Coordinates of C-alpha atoms and ligand atoms in Angstrom, one line a residue:
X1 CA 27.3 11.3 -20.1
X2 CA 27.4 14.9 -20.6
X3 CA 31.0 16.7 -22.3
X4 CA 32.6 19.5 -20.4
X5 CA 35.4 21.4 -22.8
X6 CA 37.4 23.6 -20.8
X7 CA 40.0 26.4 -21.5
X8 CA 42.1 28.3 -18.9
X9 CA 43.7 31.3 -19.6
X10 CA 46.2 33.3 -16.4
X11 CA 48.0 32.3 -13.8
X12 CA 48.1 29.7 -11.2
X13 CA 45.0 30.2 -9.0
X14 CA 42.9 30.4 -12.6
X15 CA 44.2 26.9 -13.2
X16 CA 43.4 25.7 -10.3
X17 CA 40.3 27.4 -10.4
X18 CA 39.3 25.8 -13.6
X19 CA 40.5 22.0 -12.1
X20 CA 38.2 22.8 -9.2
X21 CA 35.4 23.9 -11.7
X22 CA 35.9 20.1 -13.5
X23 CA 35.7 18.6 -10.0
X24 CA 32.3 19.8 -9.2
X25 CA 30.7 19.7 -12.9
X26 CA 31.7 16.4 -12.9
X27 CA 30.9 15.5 -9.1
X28 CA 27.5 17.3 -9.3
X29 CA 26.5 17.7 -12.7
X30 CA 27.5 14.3 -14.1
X31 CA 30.0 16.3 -16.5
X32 CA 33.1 14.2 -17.9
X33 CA 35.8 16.6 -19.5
X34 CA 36.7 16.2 -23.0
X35 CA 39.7 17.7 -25.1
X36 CA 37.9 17.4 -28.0
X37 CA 35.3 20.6 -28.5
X38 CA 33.1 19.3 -31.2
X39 CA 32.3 16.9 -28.7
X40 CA 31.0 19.2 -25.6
X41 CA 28.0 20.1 -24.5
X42 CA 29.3 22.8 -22.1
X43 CA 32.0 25.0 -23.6
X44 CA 33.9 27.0 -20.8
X45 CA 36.5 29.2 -21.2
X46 CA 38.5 30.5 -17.8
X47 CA 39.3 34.1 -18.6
X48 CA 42.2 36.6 -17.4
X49 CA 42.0 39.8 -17.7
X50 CA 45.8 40.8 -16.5
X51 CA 46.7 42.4 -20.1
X52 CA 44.7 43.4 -22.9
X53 CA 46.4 40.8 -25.5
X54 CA 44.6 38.0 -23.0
X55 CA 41.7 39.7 -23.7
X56 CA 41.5 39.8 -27.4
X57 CA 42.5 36.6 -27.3
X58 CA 39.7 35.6 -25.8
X59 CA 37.0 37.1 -27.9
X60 CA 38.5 35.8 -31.1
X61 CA 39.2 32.3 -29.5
X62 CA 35.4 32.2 -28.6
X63 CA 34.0 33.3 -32.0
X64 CA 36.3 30.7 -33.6
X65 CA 35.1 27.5 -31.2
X66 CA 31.5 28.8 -31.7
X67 CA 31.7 28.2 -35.4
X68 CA 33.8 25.3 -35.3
X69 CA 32.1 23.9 -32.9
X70 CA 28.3 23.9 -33.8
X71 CA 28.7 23.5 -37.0
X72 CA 30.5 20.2 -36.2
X73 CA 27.3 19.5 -33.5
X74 CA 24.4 20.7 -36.1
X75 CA 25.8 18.2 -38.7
X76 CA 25.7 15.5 -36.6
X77 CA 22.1 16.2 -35.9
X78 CA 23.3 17.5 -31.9
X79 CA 21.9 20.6 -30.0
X80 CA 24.2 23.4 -29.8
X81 CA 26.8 23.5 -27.2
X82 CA 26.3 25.8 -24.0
X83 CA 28.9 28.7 -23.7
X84 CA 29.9 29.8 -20.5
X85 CA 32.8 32.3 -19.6
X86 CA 33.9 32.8 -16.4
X87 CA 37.5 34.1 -14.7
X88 CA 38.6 37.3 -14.4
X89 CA 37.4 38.9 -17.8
X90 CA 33.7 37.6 -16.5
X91 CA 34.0 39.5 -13.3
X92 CA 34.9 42.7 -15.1
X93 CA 33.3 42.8 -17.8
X94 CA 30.0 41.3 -16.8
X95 CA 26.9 41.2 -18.8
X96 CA 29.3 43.4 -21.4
X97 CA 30.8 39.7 -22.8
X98 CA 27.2 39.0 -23.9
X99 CA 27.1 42.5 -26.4
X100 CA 30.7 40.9 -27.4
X101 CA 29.5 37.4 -27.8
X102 CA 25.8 37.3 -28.1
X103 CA 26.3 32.9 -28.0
X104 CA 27.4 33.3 -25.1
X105 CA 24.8 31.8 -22.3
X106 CA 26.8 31.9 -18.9
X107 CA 28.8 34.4 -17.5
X108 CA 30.1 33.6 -13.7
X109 CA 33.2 35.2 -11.4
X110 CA 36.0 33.9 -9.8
X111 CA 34.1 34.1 -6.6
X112 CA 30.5 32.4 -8.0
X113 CA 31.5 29.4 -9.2
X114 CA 30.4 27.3 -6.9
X115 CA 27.7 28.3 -7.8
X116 CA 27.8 26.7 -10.8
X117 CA 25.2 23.7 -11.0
X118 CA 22.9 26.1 -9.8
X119 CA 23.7 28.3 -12.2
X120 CA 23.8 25.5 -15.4
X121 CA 19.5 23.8 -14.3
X122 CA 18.6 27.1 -14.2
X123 CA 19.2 28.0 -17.5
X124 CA 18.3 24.4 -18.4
X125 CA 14.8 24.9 -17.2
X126 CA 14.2 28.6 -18.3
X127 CA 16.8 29.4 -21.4
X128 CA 18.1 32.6 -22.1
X129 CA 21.3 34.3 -20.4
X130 CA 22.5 34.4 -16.9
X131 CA 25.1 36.3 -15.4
X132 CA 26.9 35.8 -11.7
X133 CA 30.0 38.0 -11.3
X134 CA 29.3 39.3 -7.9
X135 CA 31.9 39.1 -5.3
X136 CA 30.2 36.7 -3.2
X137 CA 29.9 37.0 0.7
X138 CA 30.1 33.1 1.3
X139 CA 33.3 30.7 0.2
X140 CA 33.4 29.0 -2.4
X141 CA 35.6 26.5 -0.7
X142 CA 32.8 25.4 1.6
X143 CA 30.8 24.0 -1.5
X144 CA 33.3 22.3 -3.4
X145 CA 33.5 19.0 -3.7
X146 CA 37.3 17.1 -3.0
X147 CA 39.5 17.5 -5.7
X148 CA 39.1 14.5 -8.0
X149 CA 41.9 14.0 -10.5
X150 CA 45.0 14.5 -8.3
X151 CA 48.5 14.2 -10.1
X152 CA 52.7 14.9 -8.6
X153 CA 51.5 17.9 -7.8
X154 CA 48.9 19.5 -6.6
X155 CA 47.7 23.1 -6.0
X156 CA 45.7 24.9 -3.0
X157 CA 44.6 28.1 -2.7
X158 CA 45.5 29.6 0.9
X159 CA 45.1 33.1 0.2
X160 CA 43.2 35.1 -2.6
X161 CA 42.6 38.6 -3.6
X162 CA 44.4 41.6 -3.1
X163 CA 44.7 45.1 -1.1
X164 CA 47.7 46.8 -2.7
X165 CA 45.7 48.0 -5.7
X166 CA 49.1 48.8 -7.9
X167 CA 48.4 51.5 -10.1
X168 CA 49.0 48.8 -13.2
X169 CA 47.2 45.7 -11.8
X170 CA 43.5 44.8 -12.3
X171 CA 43.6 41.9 -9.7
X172 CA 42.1 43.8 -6.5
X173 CA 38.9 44.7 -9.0
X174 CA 38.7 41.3 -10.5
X175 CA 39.7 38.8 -7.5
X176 CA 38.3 41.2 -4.4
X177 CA 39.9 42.0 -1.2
X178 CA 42.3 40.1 0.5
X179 CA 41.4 37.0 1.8
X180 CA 43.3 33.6 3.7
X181 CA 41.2 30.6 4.1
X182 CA 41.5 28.8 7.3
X183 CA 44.0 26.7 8.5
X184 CA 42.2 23.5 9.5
X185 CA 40.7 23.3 5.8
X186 CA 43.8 24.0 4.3
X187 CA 45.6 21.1 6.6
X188 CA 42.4 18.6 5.7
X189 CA 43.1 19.8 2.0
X190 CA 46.8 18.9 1.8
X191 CA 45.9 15.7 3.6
X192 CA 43.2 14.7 1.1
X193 CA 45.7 15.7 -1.9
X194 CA 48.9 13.9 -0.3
X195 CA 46.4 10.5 0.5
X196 CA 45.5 10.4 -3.1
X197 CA 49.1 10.3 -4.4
X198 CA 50.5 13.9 -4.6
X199 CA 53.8 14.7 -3.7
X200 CA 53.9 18.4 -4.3
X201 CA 52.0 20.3 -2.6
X202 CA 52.0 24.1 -4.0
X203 CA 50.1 26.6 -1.7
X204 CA 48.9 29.6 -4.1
X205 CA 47.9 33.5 -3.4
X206 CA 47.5 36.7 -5.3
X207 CA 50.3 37.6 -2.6
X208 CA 50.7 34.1 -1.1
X209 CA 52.9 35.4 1.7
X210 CA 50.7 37.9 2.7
X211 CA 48.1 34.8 4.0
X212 CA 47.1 35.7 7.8
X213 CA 44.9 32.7 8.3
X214 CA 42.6 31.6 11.6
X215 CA 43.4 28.2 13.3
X216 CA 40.6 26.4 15.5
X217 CA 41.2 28.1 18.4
X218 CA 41.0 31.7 16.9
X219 CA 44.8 32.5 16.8
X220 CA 46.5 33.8 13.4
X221 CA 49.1 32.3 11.6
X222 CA 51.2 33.6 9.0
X223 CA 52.9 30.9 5.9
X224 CA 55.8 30.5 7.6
X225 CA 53.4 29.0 10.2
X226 CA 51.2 27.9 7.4
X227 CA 54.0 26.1 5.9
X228 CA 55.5 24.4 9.0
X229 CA 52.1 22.7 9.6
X230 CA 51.7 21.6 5.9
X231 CA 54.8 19.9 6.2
X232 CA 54.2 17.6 9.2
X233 CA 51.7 15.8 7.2
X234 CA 52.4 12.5 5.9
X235 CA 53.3 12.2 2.5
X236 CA 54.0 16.2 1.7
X237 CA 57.7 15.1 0.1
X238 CA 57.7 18.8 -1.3
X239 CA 56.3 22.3 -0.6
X240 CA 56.2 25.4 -3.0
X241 CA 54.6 28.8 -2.3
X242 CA 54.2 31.1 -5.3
X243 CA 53.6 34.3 -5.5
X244 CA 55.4 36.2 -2.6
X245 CA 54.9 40.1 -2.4
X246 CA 57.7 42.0 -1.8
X247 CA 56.6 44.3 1.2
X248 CA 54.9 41.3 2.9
X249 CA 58.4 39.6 3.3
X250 CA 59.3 38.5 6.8
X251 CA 62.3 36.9 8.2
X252 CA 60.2 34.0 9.6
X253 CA 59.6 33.4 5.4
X254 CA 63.4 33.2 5.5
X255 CA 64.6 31.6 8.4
X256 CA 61.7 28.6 7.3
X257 CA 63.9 27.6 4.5
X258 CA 67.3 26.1 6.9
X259 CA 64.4 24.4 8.9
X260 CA 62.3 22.9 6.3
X261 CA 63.8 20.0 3.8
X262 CA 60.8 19.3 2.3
X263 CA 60.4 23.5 1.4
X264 CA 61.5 23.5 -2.8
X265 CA 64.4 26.2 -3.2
X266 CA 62.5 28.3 -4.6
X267 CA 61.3 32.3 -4.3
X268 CA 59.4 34.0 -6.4
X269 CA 59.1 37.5 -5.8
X270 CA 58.1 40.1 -8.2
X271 CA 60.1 43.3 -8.5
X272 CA 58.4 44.9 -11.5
X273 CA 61.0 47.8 -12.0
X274 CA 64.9 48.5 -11.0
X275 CA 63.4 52.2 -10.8
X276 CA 62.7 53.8 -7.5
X277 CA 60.9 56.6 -8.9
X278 CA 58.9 54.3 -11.0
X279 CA 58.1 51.5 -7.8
X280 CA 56.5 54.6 -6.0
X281 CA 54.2 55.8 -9.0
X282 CA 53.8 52.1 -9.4
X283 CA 52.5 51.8 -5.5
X284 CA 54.6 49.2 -5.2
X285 CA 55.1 49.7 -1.3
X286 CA 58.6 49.0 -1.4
X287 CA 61.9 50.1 -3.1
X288 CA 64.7 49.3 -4.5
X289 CA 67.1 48.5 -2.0
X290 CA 64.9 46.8 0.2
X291 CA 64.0 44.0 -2.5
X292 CA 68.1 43.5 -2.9
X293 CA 67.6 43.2 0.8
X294 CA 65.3 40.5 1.2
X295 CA 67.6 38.6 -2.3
X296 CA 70.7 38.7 -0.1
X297 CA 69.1 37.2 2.7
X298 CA 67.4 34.2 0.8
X299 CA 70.4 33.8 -0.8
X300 CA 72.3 33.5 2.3
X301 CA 69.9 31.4 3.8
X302 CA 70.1 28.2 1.2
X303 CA 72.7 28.7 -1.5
X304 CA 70.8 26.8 -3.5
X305 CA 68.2 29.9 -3.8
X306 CA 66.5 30.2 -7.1
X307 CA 64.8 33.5 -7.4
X308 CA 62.1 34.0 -9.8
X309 CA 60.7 37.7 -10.6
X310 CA 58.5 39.7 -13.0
X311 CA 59.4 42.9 -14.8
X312 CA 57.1 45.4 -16.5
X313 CA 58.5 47.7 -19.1
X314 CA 57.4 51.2 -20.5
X315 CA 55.5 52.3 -17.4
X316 CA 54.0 55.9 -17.6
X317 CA 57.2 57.9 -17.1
X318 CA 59.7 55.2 -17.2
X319 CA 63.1 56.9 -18.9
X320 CA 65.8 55.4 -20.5
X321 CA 67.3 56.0 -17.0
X322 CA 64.5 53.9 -14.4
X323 CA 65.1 51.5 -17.7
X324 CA 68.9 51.1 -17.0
X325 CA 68.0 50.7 -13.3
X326 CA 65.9 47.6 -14.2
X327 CA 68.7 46.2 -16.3
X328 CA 71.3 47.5 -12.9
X329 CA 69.1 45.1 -10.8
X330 CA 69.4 42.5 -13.7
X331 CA 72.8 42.2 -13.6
X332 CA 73.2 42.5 -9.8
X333 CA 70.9 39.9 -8.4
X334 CA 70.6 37.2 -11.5
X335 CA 67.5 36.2 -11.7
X336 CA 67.1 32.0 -12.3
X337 CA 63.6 32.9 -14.4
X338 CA 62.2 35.5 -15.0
X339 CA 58.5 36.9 -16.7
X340 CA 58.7 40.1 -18.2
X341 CA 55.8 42.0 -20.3
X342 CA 54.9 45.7 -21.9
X343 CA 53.0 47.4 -19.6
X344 CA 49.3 47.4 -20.9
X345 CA 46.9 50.1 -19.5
X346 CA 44.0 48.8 -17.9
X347 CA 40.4 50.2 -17.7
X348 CA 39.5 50.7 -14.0
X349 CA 43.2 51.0 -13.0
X350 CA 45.2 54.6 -11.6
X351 CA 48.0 54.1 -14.3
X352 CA 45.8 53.9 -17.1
X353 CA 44.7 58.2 -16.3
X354 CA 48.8 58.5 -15.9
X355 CA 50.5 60.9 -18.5
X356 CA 53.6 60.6 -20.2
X357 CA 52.6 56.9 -22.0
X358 CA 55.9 55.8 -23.4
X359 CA 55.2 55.1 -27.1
X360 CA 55.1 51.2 -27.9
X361 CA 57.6 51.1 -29.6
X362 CA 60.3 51.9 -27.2
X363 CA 58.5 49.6 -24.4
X364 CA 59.1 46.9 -27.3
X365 CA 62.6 47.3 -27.8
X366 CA 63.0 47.7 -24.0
X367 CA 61.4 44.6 -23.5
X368 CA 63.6 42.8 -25.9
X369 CA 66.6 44.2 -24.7
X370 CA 65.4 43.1 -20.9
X371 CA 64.5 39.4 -22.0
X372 CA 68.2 39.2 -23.8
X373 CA 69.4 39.9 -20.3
X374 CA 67.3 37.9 -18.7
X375 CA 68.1 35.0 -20.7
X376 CA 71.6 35.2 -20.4
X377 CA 71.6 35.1 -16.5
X378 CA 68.8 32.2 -17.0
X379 CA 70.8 30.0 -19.4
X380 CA 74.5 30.6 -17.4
X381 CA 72.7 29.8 -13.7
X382 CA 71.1 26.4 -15.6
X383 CA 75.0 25.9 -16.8
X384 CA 76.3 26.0 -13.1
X385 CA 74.0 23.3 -12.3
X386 CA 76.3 20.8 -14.8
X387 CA 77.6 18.3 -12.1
X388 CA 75.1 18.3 -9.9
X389 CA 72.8 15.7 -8.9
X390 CA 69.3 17.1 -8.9
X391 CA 66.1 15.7 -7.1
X392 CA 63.5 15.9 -10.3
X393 CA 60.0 15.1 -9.4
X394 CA 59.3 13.5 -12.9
X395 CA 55.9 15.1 -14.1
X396 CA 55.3 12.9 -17.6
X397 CA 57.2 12.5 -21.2
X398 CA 59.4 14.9 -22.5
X399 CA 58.4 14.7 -26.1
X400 CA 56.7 11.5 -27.5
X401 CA 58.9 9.6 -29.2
X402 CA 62.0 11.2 -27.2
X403 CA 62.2 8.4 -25.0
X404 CA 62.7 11.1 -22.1
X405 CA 61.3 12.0 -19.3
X406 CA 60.3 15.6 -17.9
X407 CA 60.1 16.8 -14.5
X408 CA 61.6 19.5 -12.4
X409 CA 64.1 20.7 -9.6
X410 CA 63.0 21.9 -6.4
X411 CA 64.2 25.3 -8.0
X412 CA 61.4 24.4 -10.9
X413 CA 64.2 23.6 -13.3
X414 CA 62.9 21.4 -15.8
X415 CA 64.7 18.7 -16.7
X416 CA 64.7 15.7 -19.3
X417 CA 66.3 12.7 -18.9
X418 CA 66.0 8.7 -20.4
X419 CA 63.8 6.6 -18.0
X420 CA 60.8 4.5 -18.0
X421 CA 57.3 6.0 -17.7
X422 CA 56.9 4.2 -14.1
X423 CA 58.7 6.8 -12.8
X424 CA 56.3 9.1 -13.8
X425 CA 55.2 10.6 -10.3
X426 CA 58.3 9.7 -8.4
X427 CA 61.1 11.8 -7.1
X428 CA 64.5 10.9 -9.0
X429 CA 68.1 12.1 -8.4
X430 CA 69.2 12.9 -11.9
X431 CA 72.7 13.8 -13.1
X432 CA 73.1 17.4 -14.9
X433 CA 75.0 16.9 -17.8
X434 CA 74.2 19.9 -20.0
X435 CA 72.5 23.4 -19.1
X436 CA 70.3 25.1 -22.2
X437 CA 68.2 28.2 -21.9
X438 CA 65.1 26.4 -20.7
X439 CA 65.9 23.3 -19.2
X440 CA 68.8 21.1 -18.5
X441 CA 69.6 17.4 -19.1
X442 CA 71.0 14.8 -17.6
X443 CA 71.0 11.0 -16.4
X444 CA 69.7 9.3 -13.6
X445 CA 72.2 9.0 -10.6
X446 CA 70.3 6.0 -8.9
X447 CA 67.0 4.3 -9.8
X448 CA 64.1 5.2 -6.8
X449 CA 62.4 2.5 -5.5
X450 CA 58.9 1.8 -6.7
Ligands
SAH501 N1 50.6 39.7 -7.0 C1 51.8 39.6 -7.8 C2 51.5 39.7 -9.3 C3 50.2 39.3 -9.9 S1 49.9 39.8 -11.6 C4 52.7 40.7 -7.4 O1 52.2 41.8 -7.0 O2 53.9 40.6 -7.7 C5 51.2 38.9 -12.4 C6 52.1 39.8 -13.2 O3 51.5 40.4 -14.3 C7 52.7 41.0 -12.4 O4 53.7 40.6 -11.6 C8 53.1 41.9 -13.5 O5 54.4 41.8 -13.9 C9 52.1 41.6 -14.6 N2 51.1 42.6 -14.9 C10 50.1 43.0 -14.0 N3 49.4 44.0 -14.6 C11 50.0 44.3 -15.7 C12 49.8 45.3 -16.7 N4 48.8 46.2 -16.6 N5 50.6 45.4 -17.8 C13 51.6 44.5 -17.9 N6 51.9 43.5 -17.0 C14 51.1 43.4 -15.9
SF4_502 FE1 48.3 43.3 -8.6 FE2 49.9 44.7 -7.0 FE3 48.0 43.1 -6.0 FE4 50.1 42.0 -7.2 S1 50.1 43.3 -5.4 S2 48.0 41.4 -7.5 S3 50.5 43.5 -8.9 S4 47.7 45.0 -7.2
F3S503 FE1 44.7 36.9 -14.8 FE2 42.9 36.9 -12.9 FE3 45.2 35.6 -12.6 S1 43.5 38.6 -14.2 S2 46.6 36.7 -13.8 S3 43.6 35.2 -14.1 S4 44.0 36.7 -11.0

């Protein structure tokens, strides 16, 4: 049987990209997937292209496994190992990644890769280099096969690509215009993953709640309506939507959260900057006050609310001022997580012409000075949750050895705790007994039944 090595880099769609990309290779191609590279005859790396560190991480990741890796095959008398790169970088970059890394046989989009086993007999039968990054006109989705290695939880795209071009954001270039897939194949999705054991169900978007999808009859639902549908189906015991936009909020989004038990407590909505000066050169579509505006009102609808945001630091222009806005906002909503980065300039993008670059130092110690905030407001909201018993769908082991196991709240706390690996997959009320920055701790309140 053929090895498939695979390494995902980016966010959430990209991972689930990359599982449906072992579905088919293994479906179609006869592929099994290995976590051991000397030991692959594909070699597939699942690029991002968000931030330029991703990137050079990529190219020097690559040239290392090339080495590694056929000098490990050529000693055991093998054939070199195929290297493919697709993701986000691929769809950029192009035929460019072949001038980078001439190995490199296969370069495919986040839009082509369906197209996959196409893609791998024809270079089979005539060698050489191929490249497939175009944005293509028919889904993917159609020509997948089901998913295959279903676990807790399990991911579906609803919506994908993005119309809001932000003057700091590659997406709209690398994933395409905005896009929502169907209902009917979303429902017959869910159903497929719930049947096969998952209890999670995590609906995923570039700007998941800005998903306007078609029903049978023609008629347009939003995710609030998305959402009310997943849940009727047997076996959903837990929904998740990540990532909301802010200026695609509605109060339907809100209002879903006192109907829906099985929605997690859990909103992630990315405010980038505290700044209203730097939102609008940002393009953000919204400012300030309405974000704080859309916090109170999840807050108030489940007090339970854990909100989740990203932050980028050093924008072109940003002052020490916008900066102490950003760290005003910090303090006044209290973020339960938070991601924060250095703004990185893009190629393509409308901030990356923008004068007035703030030097990298000062975005550095900006950043640090942000995360020590951030922190703080993670580690005391994990220490309010001491007390409380917690509903912790239990993902795997904590650490080997620990004796622990590791899952998280519906606010995507994680959470260790002593129990047997059965649980592993089950929904458990745990205990909090201790709050740390990361995760929390606790005991099991009363064993589930298996
Ligand atoms: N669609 C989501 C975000 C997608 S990108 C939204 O609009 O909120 C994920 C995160 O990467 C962004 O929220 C942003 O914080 C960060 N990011 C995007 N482009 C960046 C850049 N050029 N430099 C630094 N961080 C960036
Ligand atoms: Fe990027 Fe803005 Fe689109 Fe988010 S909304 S993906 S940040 S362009
Ligand atoms: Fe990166 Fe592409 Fe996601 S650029 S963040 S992998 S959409």
């Amino acid at each position: 049987m053929k090895k498939l090595y695979i390494k995902n880099f980016g966010c959430q769609m990209n991972e689930y990209d990359a599982a449906r990309i072992v579905d088919q290779l293994q479906v179609n191609c006869g592929y099994q997937q290995t976590d051991t590279p000397e030991q692959a005859d594909l070699i597939l790396f699942n690029t991002c292209h968000i931030r330029e560190k991703a990137e050079e991480k990529l190219f020097s990741e690559l040239g290392r496994l090339h080495k590694l890796v056929n000098t490990a095959r050529h000693n055991a008398g093998l054939p070199p190992a195929l290297f493919a790169v697709g993701g986000c970088v691929a769809q950029a970059s192009g035929e460019e990644i072949f001038r980078r890394a001439p190995f490199v046989r296969l370069v495919f989009g986040p839009q082509t890769y369906h197209r996959l086993p196409i893609m791998l007999s024809r270079l089979e039968r005539e060698g050489g280099q191929l490249c497939d990054a175009e944005i293509a006109p028919e889904s993917k989705f159609d020509e997948l096969p089901q998913s295959q290695n279903v676990g807790a939880i399990a991911s579906v795209t609803v919506q994908e690509g993005c119309n809001k071009f932000c003057a700091f954001c590659v997406v709209p270039y690398t994933r395409g215009r905005e896009w929502s897939r169907p209902v009917q194949d979303i429902l017959q999705e869910v159903r497929h993953l719930a049947g096969q054991g998952a209890k999670e169900i995590q609906l995923l978007g570039q700007n998941v709640n800005a998903y306007q999808g078609m029903d049978a009859t023609g008629v347009v639902h939003d995710l609030a309506l998305l959402i009310r549908q997943v849940a009727l189906l047997p076996g959903v015991q837990r929904i998740r939507f990540v990532t909301s936009h802010p200026a695609d909020m509605n109060e339907d989004l809100v209002d879903i959260f006192a109907d829906i038990p099985q929605l997690c407590t859990y909103f992630h909505l990315p405010v980038q900057s505290g700044s209203d000066r730097i939102l609008q050169r940002m393009g953000r579509g919204h400012d300030r006050a309405e974000y704080l505006s859309w916090i109170r009102k999840l807050r108030a609808v489940h007090p339970d609310m854990a909100i989740a945001s990203d932050f980028i630091v050093g924008f072109p222009g940003e002052t020490e001022e916008d900066f102490q806005e950003t760290l005003r906002l910090v303090e006044e909503v209290s973020f339960d997580h938070a991601y924060s980065f250095c703004y990185s300039a893009r190629p393509g993008t409308e901030a990356a012409n923008m004068a007035d670059a703030v030097p990298p130092e000062i975005s550095s110690a900006r950043l640090a000075r942000l995360q020590e905030r951030l922190n703080a407001h993670q580690l005391q909201r994990n220490q309010q949750r001491v007390g409380r018993i917690e509903s912790v769908l239990v993902e795997g082991v904590a650490k080997k050895g620990s004796g622990e196991l590791s899952g998280r709240t519906p606010g995507f706390r994680k959470v260790n705790f002593p129990g047997p690996v059965e649980w592993i997959g089950h929904i458990v009320p745990v205990r909090i007994s201790e709050g740390f920055a990361n995760s929390l701790r606790g005991h099991c309140a009363t064993p589930p039944a298996l």
